[in-house]
Structures are given as C-alpha cells and as structure tokens.
C-alpha cells in the first residue's frame, strides 16, 4: 500500500523514472547483443587466422584508409571496436593510414604500393577520393585490380548499403563487410567516369544527382536550429522561397548496345611464344557473330533540351543486382517540373523516409526513364533554384558545370557479402 500511495503522490516522477529505465534497459540489451554478435564474428575470423598460420602462407597485406572525422568524429572508435579485431584475428598484415584533411586520401593513393587489398573506413567522400585517385594513376589498369573493401562509417554510406544489403544493424554491416574482405569474396563493379571543365575527372560507383530535391537536401545544414526536423524544413523553405524550382539543361546521350557490326572489335593479334611450335594458340569461339547484326541506333547521339525539377543517373546494375540481362547501362531519371508546392514537399519528405529505411525508389507518373551508354549534361539556367546549386556524385558535392559521363564496365573489384557469415541467433540473449 505504501508503494502504491507513493506512486500516486509522485506519478510524474514515476512515469519519468519508468521511461528512463526502459530506455536504459533497452540500451544495455542492445549492447549485450552487439557484444555477443562481435564475439561470434571474432571466433569466425580466428578460424581464418589459424588456417593461415598452419599453412605457412605469406600474410595478406591490407591498407586501411581511415577518416577519423567521419560520423561526427566517432569513426575511429567504431573501427577499433568493430573492425580492427577481426582483421588482426584473421592474420592480416594491416597498415592504417589516417586522413587529416580533404583530398589527403587521393595523395596517399598516388604513392600506394605493395598491398593486396584496400579497405576504406569512412563515408562516401573518403571512398570517392580513393576511387578517383586510383583511376587517375598512370598504371590504373594494374592497380584497379586491387580489391576494395568498404566499412560504412559515414552518414549515408550509399555504396556500402548496395554491397551489403542483408545486414540488420550497423554493427552487423561493418562486421559482414570486414568478413567479406577476410574471405576475399569479390565482384567486378562498373564505374561511371565524369569529365568536367578543364579536363577535370571524377568517378562514381553509384549515382549522379542534380535538381531541386538535391539542392534542398544539401541546404539542410543551414537549418540546423530546427534540430532533427531540418531535413523536412529544407523542402518547406524551397517551396516557399524558391518556387518554382525549375532546372533547364541540354542533354545529349548515346543508347547502349548488346553488340553489332558498328561496335564490333576484331580480336587482337596473339603474341607469338616459342611453345606455340608445340601447342598452337587457340582463340575462344564466339557464340554470336556480331558482324552480321545491324543496329542503326548504335553510336548515334540524341539531343534534347530538358526542363525538370530533378535529374539523376545511376549505375543500373550496381543498384539492381538482379538485372543481369542486356548491356550495362546508366539509368537516367528525369522528374518533370509539374509540381504543386504541397506535392513537392510531400515528395521530398518521402525521399527522406526512403533514405532512412534504405528502400528502392519506384518510378512515379511524373518521371521519365532512359537507359544510356553515355551522356552529356550542360546546365542552361537555374532560375528560382536557390542561392546555390550542386551536382552530387555518390552524395559528394561538386560545383555546377557541363559534364560528360560514360560507363566503364567491370573496372573495379569490391568485396561484398550476399549472405550472413554469422547467423542472427548468435546475437540473441
């Protein structure tokens, strides 16, 4: 009775204590599950280390590019707690290079030598620097064969979500991608090259974006005083202050081709070796004679002026692993400018929800899609678009300019995971 009387007399304090206790218990439960999950991954990594030790094979050399400033400065602690123990238990020879300023990863990659794998521990910006620096090297044909691992320690982690879509938590995603590097499970990934003014080149693995939705997303930092609502207020301000958010550009593009007489390339001459006297060289027979296939659209450039609210170009097969048929292509999505203010805000808030849940975006009625091999985009005007407008390459900001893009098939190799290394039950109490 005394306890009930106390609760009745101090019900506000009781409710507050119950809420705080509930959150505290949930936090402790989550930490315990994470520790049990990491313990299971450590045991799995230890098996690989023991096998390597018993086989007397040379240790694999791994170079880690760590951005300590990523994720509000918590990336170093996350790496040392969730990733580094797995790498060391697996018997890998690990070299950690910490970046201290923007662009330093590119400088590191220019002189990188004697490594068997690269692991990027940071966000999309750090990964973009590593890829661009790697493909700008004179010996890029050789160094591009070095497999790349991605540890998601940034805010959006677009590429990591595509490489490991099966994870249920950030800790499991980090552990799974680390184990994929330990097990050397790789796949070839196509890269989109962007050529801008003054022959500036940049590379993207996932997506290119430009438009009113992109500008609103970038501008959210200005509205920090709204706290967690700043993402949503950015679209409201755009609708009220910069309406209509119309973008105009000259778009030129070339359609993809499965292979035809126009793009057919004859097999190169086989370099003769002395053993060919005894073992004549053999060419791999082609199932299809592309010289007999006629495609009048192959290599033809199409051009049009577009007026829209949003333009995006994604590496189609990278974001849609089930699309294995047909030629590799870039999927362009053009969103028209026929929006009311309320619809614009609603669509913007919907984009925020899909990014949080990592859901695939469906094509709406006011969008047009094109599958292309290459394209050139020249902005013509940005009236009413706001004070600043940017291109986004894999969520990294680039200044507005005319860009030409083309797809390089199977240019890089990435570590990826398609299934769980450790079952979810290992994390249960």
Coordinates of C-alpha atoms in Angstrom, one line a residue:
X1 CA 0.0 0.0 0.0
X2 CA 2.8 2.4 0.8
X3 CA 4.3 1.8 -2.6
X4 CA 1.0 2.4 -4.4
X5 CA 0.5 5.6 -2.3
X6 CA 4.0 6.8 -3.2
X7 CA 3.4 6.2 -7.0
X8 CA 0.0 8.0 -6.8
X9 CA 1.5 11.0 -5.0
X10 CA 4.5 11.2 -7.3
X11 CA 3.1 10.0 -10.5
X12 CA 5.1 12.4 -12.7
X13 CA 8.4 11.3 -11.3
X14 CA 7.3 7.7 -11.5
X15 CA 6.5 8.0 -15.2
X16 CA 9.8 9.7 -15.9
X17 CA 11.7 7.0 -14.0
X18 CA 9.9 4.3 -15.9
X19 CA 10.7 5.9 -19.3
X20 CA 14.4 6.4 -18.4
X21 CA 14.6 2.9 -17.0
X22 CA 13.0 1.5 -20.2
X23 CA 15.5 3.3 -22.4
X24 CA 18.4 2.2 -20.2
X25 CA 17.4 -1.4 -20.2
X26 CA 16.9 -1.4 -24.0
X27 CA 20.4 0.2 -24.4
X28 CA 22.0 -2.4 -22.2
X29 CA 20.2 -5.2 -24.1
X30 CA 21.4 -3.9 -27.4
X31 CA 25.0 -3.5 -26.3
X32 CA 24.9 -7.1 -24.9
X33 CA 23.6 -8.4 -28.2
X34 CA 26.2 -6.5 -30.2
X35 CA 29.0 -7.9 -27.9
X36 CA 27.7 -11.4 -28.4
X37 CA 27.5 -10.8 -32.2
X38 CA 31.0 -9.5 -32.3
X39 CA 32.2 -12.4 -30.3
X40 CA 30.8 -14.8 -32.9
X41 CA 32.5 -12.9 -35.7
X42 CA 35.8 -12.9 -33.8
X43 CA 35.6 -16.7 -33.5
X44 CA 34.9 -16.9 -37.2
X45 CA 37.8 -14.6 -38.0
X46 CA 40.1 -16.6 -35.7
X47 CA 39.5 -19.7 -37.8
X48 CA 40.9 -18.0 -40.9
X49 CA 43.9 -16.8 -38.9
X50 CA 44.6 -20.3 -37.6
X51 CA 44.3 -21.8 -41.1
X52 CA 46.7 -19.2 -42.4
X53 CA 49.2 -19.9 -39.6
X54 CA 49.1 -23.6 -40.2
X55 CA 49.6 -23.3 -43.9
X56 CA 52.7 -21.1 -43.6
X57 CA 51.4 -18.9 -46.4
X58 CA 52.5 -15.3 -46.6
X59 CA 50.2 -12.8 -44.7
X60 CA 47.9 -10.7 -46.9
X61 CA 48.8 -7.0 -46.8
X62 CA 45.8 -4.8 -46.3
X63 CA 45.9 -0.9 -46.4
X64 CA 43.1 0.8 -44.5
X65 CA 42.2 4.4 -45.3
X66 CA 40.6 5.7 -42.1
X67 CA 38.8 9.0 -41.9
X68 CA 38.7 9.8 -38.1
X69 CA 36.4 12.8 -38.7
X70 CA 33.6 10.8 -40.3
X71 CA 30.3 10.2 -38.4
X72 CA 31.0 13.3 -36.1
X73 CA 34.4 12.0 -35.0
X74 CA 33.2 8.6 -33.8
X75 CA 34.6 6.6 -36.8
X76 CA 37.9 5.8 -35.2
X77 CA 36.3 4.3 -32.1
X78 CA 33.9 2.3 -34.2
X79 CA 36.7 1.0 -36.4
X80 CA 38.9 -0.1 -33.4
X81 CA 35.9 -1.8 -31.7
X82 CA 34.1 -3.5 -34.6
X83 CA 36.6 -3.9 -37.4
X84 CA 40.3 -4.0 -36.3
X85 CA 40.0 -7.1 -34.0
X86 CA 38.6 -9.1 -36.9
X87 CA 41.4 -8.1 -39.3
X88 CA 44.1 -8.9 -36.7
X89 CA 42.5 -12.2 -35.7
X90 CA 42.4 -13.3 -39.3
X91 CA 46.2 -12.9 -39.5
X92 CA 46.2 -10.0 -42.0
X93 CA 49.1 -7.5 -42.1
X94 CA 47.2 -4.2 -41.5
X95 CA 48.5 -0.7 -42.3
X96 CA 46.2 2.1 -41.2
X97 CA 46.5 5.5 -43.0
X98 CA 44.5 8.2 -41.2
X99 CA 43.3 11.2 -43.3
X100 CA 43.5 14.6 -41.7
X101 CA 42.1 16.8 -44.4
X102 CA 40.0 16.7 -47.5
X103 CA 41.9 15.3 -50.5
X104 CA 44.6 13.5 -48.5
X105 CA 43.3 10.1 -49.4
X106 CA 44.0 10.9 -53.1
X107 CA 47.6 11.8 -52.2
X108 CA 48.0 8.6 -50.3
X109 CA 46.6 6.5 -53.2
X110 CA 49.0 8.1 -55.7
X111 CA 52.0 6.5 -54.0
X112 CA 50.4 3.4 -52.7
X113 CA 52.4 0.3 -53.4
X114 CA 52.8 -3.3 -52.1
X115 CA 49.3 -4.0 -50.9
X116 CA 47.0 -6.9 -51.6
X117 CA 43.8 -5.1 -50.7
X118 CA 42.4 -1.7 -49.8
X119 CA 39.8 -1.0 -47.1
X120 CA 38.1 2.4 -47.0
X121 CA 36.8 3.1 -43.4
X122 CA 34.8 6.2 -43.7
X123 CA 31.9 7.8 -45.6
X124 CA 31.1 8.2 -49.3
X125 CA 33.5 11.1 -49.6
X126 CA 36.5 9.1 -48.5
X127 CA 35.6 6.3 -50.9
X128 CA 35.2 8.8 -53.7
X129 CA 38.7 10.1 -53.1
X130 CA 40.2 6.6 -53.1
X131 CA 38.4 5.6 -56.3
X132 CA 39.2 8.8 -58.1
X133 CA 42.9 8.7 -57.0
X134 CA 43.2 5.1 -58.0
X135 CA 41.8 5.6 -61.5
X136 CA 43.8 8.7 -62.2
X137 CA 47.1 6.9 -61.8
X138 CA 49.1 6.1 -64.9
X139 CA 49.1 2.4 -64.0
X140 CA 45.4 2.4 -63.3
X141 CA 44.9 -0.7 -65.4
X142 CA 47.1 -2.7 -62.9
X143 CA 46.1 -1.1 -59.6
X144 CA 42.4 -1.2 -60.4
X145 CA 42.7 -5.0 -59.9
X146 CA 43.4 -4.5 -56.2
X147 CA 40.1 -5.4 -54.4
X148 CA 38.5 -2.6 -52.4
X149 CA 36.5 -3.1 -49.1
X150 CA 34.1 -0.5 -47.7
X151 CA 33.5 -0.1 -44.0
X152 CA 30.4 2.2 -43.5
X153 CA 31.5 4.8 -41.0
X154 CA 29.8 7.9 -42.7
X155 CA 26.3 9.3 -42.6
X156 CA 24.7 7.9 -45.8
X157 CA 27.0 5.1 -46.8
X158 CA 25.3 4.6 -50.2
X159 CA 27.9 2.2 -51.7
X160 CA 28.1 0.1 -48.6
X161 CA 24.4 -0.4 -48.5
X162 CA 24.5 -1.8 -52.0
X163 CA 27.5 -4.1 -51.2
X164 CA 25.9 -5.5 -48.1
X165 CA 22.0 -5.3 -48.3
X166 CA 21.4 -8.2 -45.9
X167 CA 22.5 -6.6 -42.6
X168 CA 20.1 -5.8 -39.9
X169 CA 22.2 -3.3 -37.9
X170 CA 25.2 -1.0 -38.5
X171 CA 27.4 -3.3 -36.3
X172 CA 26.5 -6.3 -38.3
X173 CA 27.0 -4.5 -41.6
X174 CA 30.5 -3.5 -40.6
X175 CA 31.3 -7.0 -39.4
X176 CA 29.9 -8.6 -42.6
X177 CA 31.9 -6.3 -44.9
X178 CA 35.0 -7.0 -42.9
X179 CA 34.5 -10.7 -43.1
X180 CA 34.0 -10.4 -46.9
X181 CA 37.4 -8.8 -47.1
X182 CA 38.9 -11.6 -44.9
X183 CA 37.2 -14.3 -47.1
X184 CA 38.2 -12.5 -50.3
X185 CA 34.7 -12.6 -51.8
X186 CA 34.8 -10.1 -54.6
X187 CA 32.8 -9.0 -57.6
X188 CA 33.6 -6.7 -60.5
X189 CA 31.8 -3.3 -60.4
X190 CA 31.4 -0.8 -63.3
X191 CA 32.3 2.8 -62.7
X192 CA 30.9 6.0 -64.2
X193 CA 33.5 8.5 -65.3
X194 CA 32.6 12.2 -65.3
X195 CA 34.7 14.7 -67.3
X196 CA 34.1 18.3 -66.4
X197 CA 35.6 21.7 -67.3
X198 CA 39.4 21.9 -67.7
X199 CA 39.5 18.1 -68.2
X200 CA 38.6 17.6 -64.5
X201 CA 37.7 13.9 -63.9
X202 CA 35.8 12.3 -61.2
X203 CA 34.4 8.8 -60.7
X204 CA 31.2 7.5 -59.2
X205 CA 30.1 3.9 -58.4
X206 CA 26.5 4.5 -57.5
X207 CA 24.7 7.7 -58.6
X208 CA 24.8 11.3 -60.0
X209 CA 22.1 13.8 -59.0
X210 CA 21.2 17.4 -59.7
X211 CA 18.0 19.3 -59.1
X212 CA 15.7 21.0 -56.6
X213 CA 15.5 17.9 -54.4
X214 CA 19.3 17.7 -54.3
X215 CA 19.7 21.4 -53.5
X216 CA 17.1 21.1 -50.7
X217 CA 19.0 18.1 -49.3
X218 CA 22.3 19.9 -49.4
X219 CA 20.8 23.1 -47.8
X220 CA 19.5 21.3 -44.7
X221 CA 22.7 22.2 -42.8
X222 CA 21.6 25.9 -42.9
X223 CA 18.5 25.0 -40.9
X224 CA 20.4 23.3 -38.0
X225 CA 18.3 25.3 -35.5
X226 CA 15.3 23.0 -36.4
X227 CA 17.2 20.1 -34.9
X228 CA 16.0 16.7 -36.3
X229 CA 13.4 18.4 -38.4
X230 CA 16.0 20.3 -40.5
X231 CA 15.7 17.7 -43.3
X232 CA 12.0 18.3 -43.6
X233 CA 12.2 22.1 -43.2
X234 CA 14.6 22.3 -46.1
X235 CA 11.9 21.3 -48.5
X236 CA 9.4 23.7 -47.0
X237 CA 11.8 26.6 -47.4
X238 CA 12.5 25.7 -51.0
X239 CA 8.7 25.5 -51.7
X240 CA 8.0 28.9 -50.1
X241 CA 11.1 30.9 -51.0
X242 CA 12.4 29.5 -54.3
X243 CA 9.3 28.5 -56.2
X244 CA 9.1 27.2 -58.9
X245 CA 12.3 25.1 -58.6
X246 CA 12.9 24.6 -62.3
X247 CA 16.2 23.4 -63.9
X248 CA 17.0 23.6 -67.6
X249 CA 19.8 21.7 -69.4
X250 CA 20.9 20.4 -72.7
X251 CA 21.0 16.6 -72.6
X252 CA 22.9 14.5 -75.2
X253 CA 23.1 10.7 -74.9
X254 CA 24.0 7.5 -76.7
X255 CA 21.9 4.4 -76.3
X256 CA 23.5 1.1 -75.0
X257 CA 24.1 -1.7 -77.5
X258 CA 24.4 -5.5 -76.9
X259 CA 26.9 -5.8 -79.8
X260 CA 26.6 -5.2 -83.5
X261 CA 28.6 -4.6 -86.7
X262 CA 29.2 -0.9 -85.8
X263 CA 30.8 -1.5 -82.4
X264 CA 32.3 -4.9 -83.2
X265 CA 36.1 -5.1 -82.5
X266 CA 38.1 -7.8 -84.1
X267 CA 40.2 -10.0 -81.8
X268 CA 43.7 -8.7 -81.3
X269 CA 46.7 -10.5 -82.7
X270 CA 48.1 -13.2 -80.5
X271 CA 51.6 -12.6 -79.3
X272 CA 53.7 -15.5 -80.5
X273 CA 55.7 -17.5 -78.0
X274 CA 58.2 -20.3 -78.6
X275 CA 55.9 -23.0 -77.1
X276 CA 53.4 -22.3 -79.8
X277 CA 55.5 -24.6 -82.0
X278 CA 54.2 -27.5 -79.9
X279 CA 50.9 -26.0 -78.6
X280 CA 49.3 -23.9 -81.3
X281 CA 47.4 -20.9 -79.7
X282 CA 43.6 -21.2 -79.7
X283 CA 41.1 -18.4 -79.8
X284 CA 37.9 -18.6 -77.8
X285 CA 35.0 -19.2 -80.2
X286 CA 32.2 -16.6 -80.1
X287 CA 28.6 -17.8 -79.9
X288 CA 27.4 -14.8 -81.8
X289 CA 28.8 -13.2 -84.9
X290 CA 28.3 -9.6 -84.2
X291 CA 29.5 -8.6 -87.7
X292 CA 26.1 -9.8 -89.0
X293 CA 24.0 -7.8 -86.5
X294 CA 22.7 -4.5 -87.7
X295 CA 21.7 -1.8 -85.1
X296 CA 21.2 1.6 -86.7
X297 CA 20.9 3.3 -83.3
X298 CA 24.4 2.1 -82.1
X299 CA 26.7 5.1 -81.6
X300 CA 24.0 7.6 -82.6
X301 CA 23.9 10.7 -80.4
X302 CA 20.4 12.1 -79.4
X303 CA 20.0 15.6 -78.0
X304 CA 17.2 17.5 -76.3
X305 CA 16.6 20.4 -74.0
X306 CA 15.0 19.3 -70.7
X307 CA 13.1 21.3 -68.2
X308 CA 12.8 19.5 -64.9
X309 CA 12.9 19.6 -61.1
X310 CA 15.4 16.7 -60.7
X311 CA 17.9 14.7 -62.8
X312 CA 19.5 11.5 -61.6
X313 CA 21.8 9.0 -63.3
X314 CA 22.6 5.7 -61.5
X315 CA 24.8 2.7 -62.2
X316 CA 21.9 0.4 -63.0
X317 CA 23.4 -3.0 -62.4
X318 CA 25.2 -1.9 -59.2
X319 CA 21.9 -0.7 -57.6
X320 CA 19.9 -3.6 -59.2
X321 CA 21.9 -6.8 -58.8
X322 CA 19.0 -8.8 -60.3
X323 CA 19.4 -7.0 -63.6
X324 CA 21.9 -9.3 -65.3
X325 CA 20.5 -9.4 -68.9
X326 CA 21.2 -6.9 -71.6
X327 CA 24.1 -4.4 -71.9
X328 CA 25.4 -2.5 -68.9
X329 CA 23.9 1.0 -68.8
X330 CA 23.3 4.1 -66.9
X331 CA 19.7 4.7 -65.9
X332 CA 18.7 8.4 -66.3
X333 CA 15.6 9.6 -64.4
X334 CA 14.1 13.0 -65.3
X335 CA 11.5 14.3 -63.0
X336 CA 9.3 17.0 -64.6
X337 CA 8.6 20.4 -63.1
X338 CA 4.8 20.0 -62.9
X339 CA 4.6 20.1 -59.1
X340 CA 2.4 22.0 -56.7
X341 CA 4.1 23.2 -53.5
X342 CA 2.4 20.6 -51.4
X343 CA 3.3 17.8 -53.8
X344 CA 6.9 19.0 -53.8
X345 CA 7.1 18.9 -50.0
X346 CA 5.3 15.6 -49.9
X347 CA 7.8 14.0 -52.4
X348 CA 10.7 15.5 -50.6
X349 CA 9.6 14.0 -47.2
X350 CA 9.0 10.7 -49.0
X351 CA 12.6 10.7 -50.2
X352 CA 13.8 11.3 -46.7
X353 CA 11.9 8.3 -45.5
X354 CA 13.2 6.0 -48.2
X355 CA 16.8 7.0 -47.5
X356 CA 16.3 6.3 -43.7
X357 CA 14.8 2.9 -44.5
X358 CA 17.1 2.2 -47.5
X359 CA 14.2 1.5 -49.7
X360 CA 14.3 1.3 -53.5
X361 CA 12.7 4.2 -55.3
X362 CA 9.8 3.5 -57.6
X363 CA 9.1 5.3 -60.8
X364 CA 6.2 7.8 -60.5
X365 CA 3.9 9.2 -63.1
X366 CA 5.8 12.5 -63.4
X367 CA 9.2 10.7 -64.1
X368 CA 10.8 9.6 -67.4
X369 CA 13.5 7.0 -67.6
X370 CA 16.3 6.4 -70.2
X371 CA 18.9 3.7 -70.3
X372 CA 22.0 5.1 -71.9
X373 CA 25.6 4.2 -72.5
X374 CA 27.0 7.7 -72.2
X375 CA 25.6 11.2 -71.8
X376 CA 26.5 14.9 -71.6
X377 CA 24.6 17.4 -69.4
X378 CA 25.0 21.1 -69.9
X379 CA 23.0 23.3 -67.4
X380 CA 21.3 26.2 -69.1
X381 CA 19.8 28.1 -66.2
X382 CA 19.0 27.8 -62.5
X383 CA 16.3 30.4 -62.1
X384 CA 14.4 30.2 -58.8
X385 CA 16.6 27.3 -57.7
X386 CA 18.0 29.0 -54.7
X387 CA 21.4 30.7 -53.9
X388 CA 23.4 27.5 -54.6
X389 CA 23.1 24.5 -56.8
X390 CA 25.3 21.4 -56.8
X391 CA 26.0 18.2 -58.5
X392 CA 26.2 15.1 -56.2
X393 CA 28.4 12.2 -57.1
X394 CA 27.8 9.4 -54.7
X395 CA 26.5 12.0 -52.2
X396 CA 29.6 14.2 -52.6
X397 CA 29.2 17.8 -53.7
X398 CA 30.7 19.2 -56.9
X399 CA 30.4 22.6 -58.5
X400 CA 27.9 23.1 -61.3
X401 CA 29.4 22.7 -64.7
X402 CA 29.0 20.9 -68.0
X403 CA 29.8 17.2 -67.6
X404 CA 30.2 14.2 -69.9
X405 CA 29.7 10.8 -68.4
X406 CA 30.5 7.3 -69.7
X407 CA 30.4 3.8 -68.2
X408 CA 33.5 1.6 -67.8
X409 CA 32.4 -2.0 -67.4
X410 CA 33.9 -4.1 -64.6
X411 CA 36.5 -1.5 -63.9
X412 CA 37.0 -2.2 -60.1
X413 CA 36.7 -5.2 -57.8
X414 CA 34.9 -4.8 -54.5
X415 CA 34.5 -7.1 -51.5
X416 CA 30.8 -7.8 -51.0
X417 CA 28.5 -10.0 -48.9
X418 CA 25.4 -11.8 -50.1
X419 CA 24.6 -13.8 -47.0
X420 CA 25.3 -13.8 -43.3
X421 CA 28.7 -15.1 -42.1
X422 CA 27.3 -15.5 -38.6
X423 CA 23.6 -16.3 -38.1
X424 CA 21.4 -13.7 -36.3
X425 CA 20.8 -16.2 -33.5
X426 CA 24.4 -15.5 -32.3
X427 CA 23.3 -12.1 -31.2
X428 CA 20.3 -13.2 -29.2
X429 CA 20.3 -13.4 -25.4

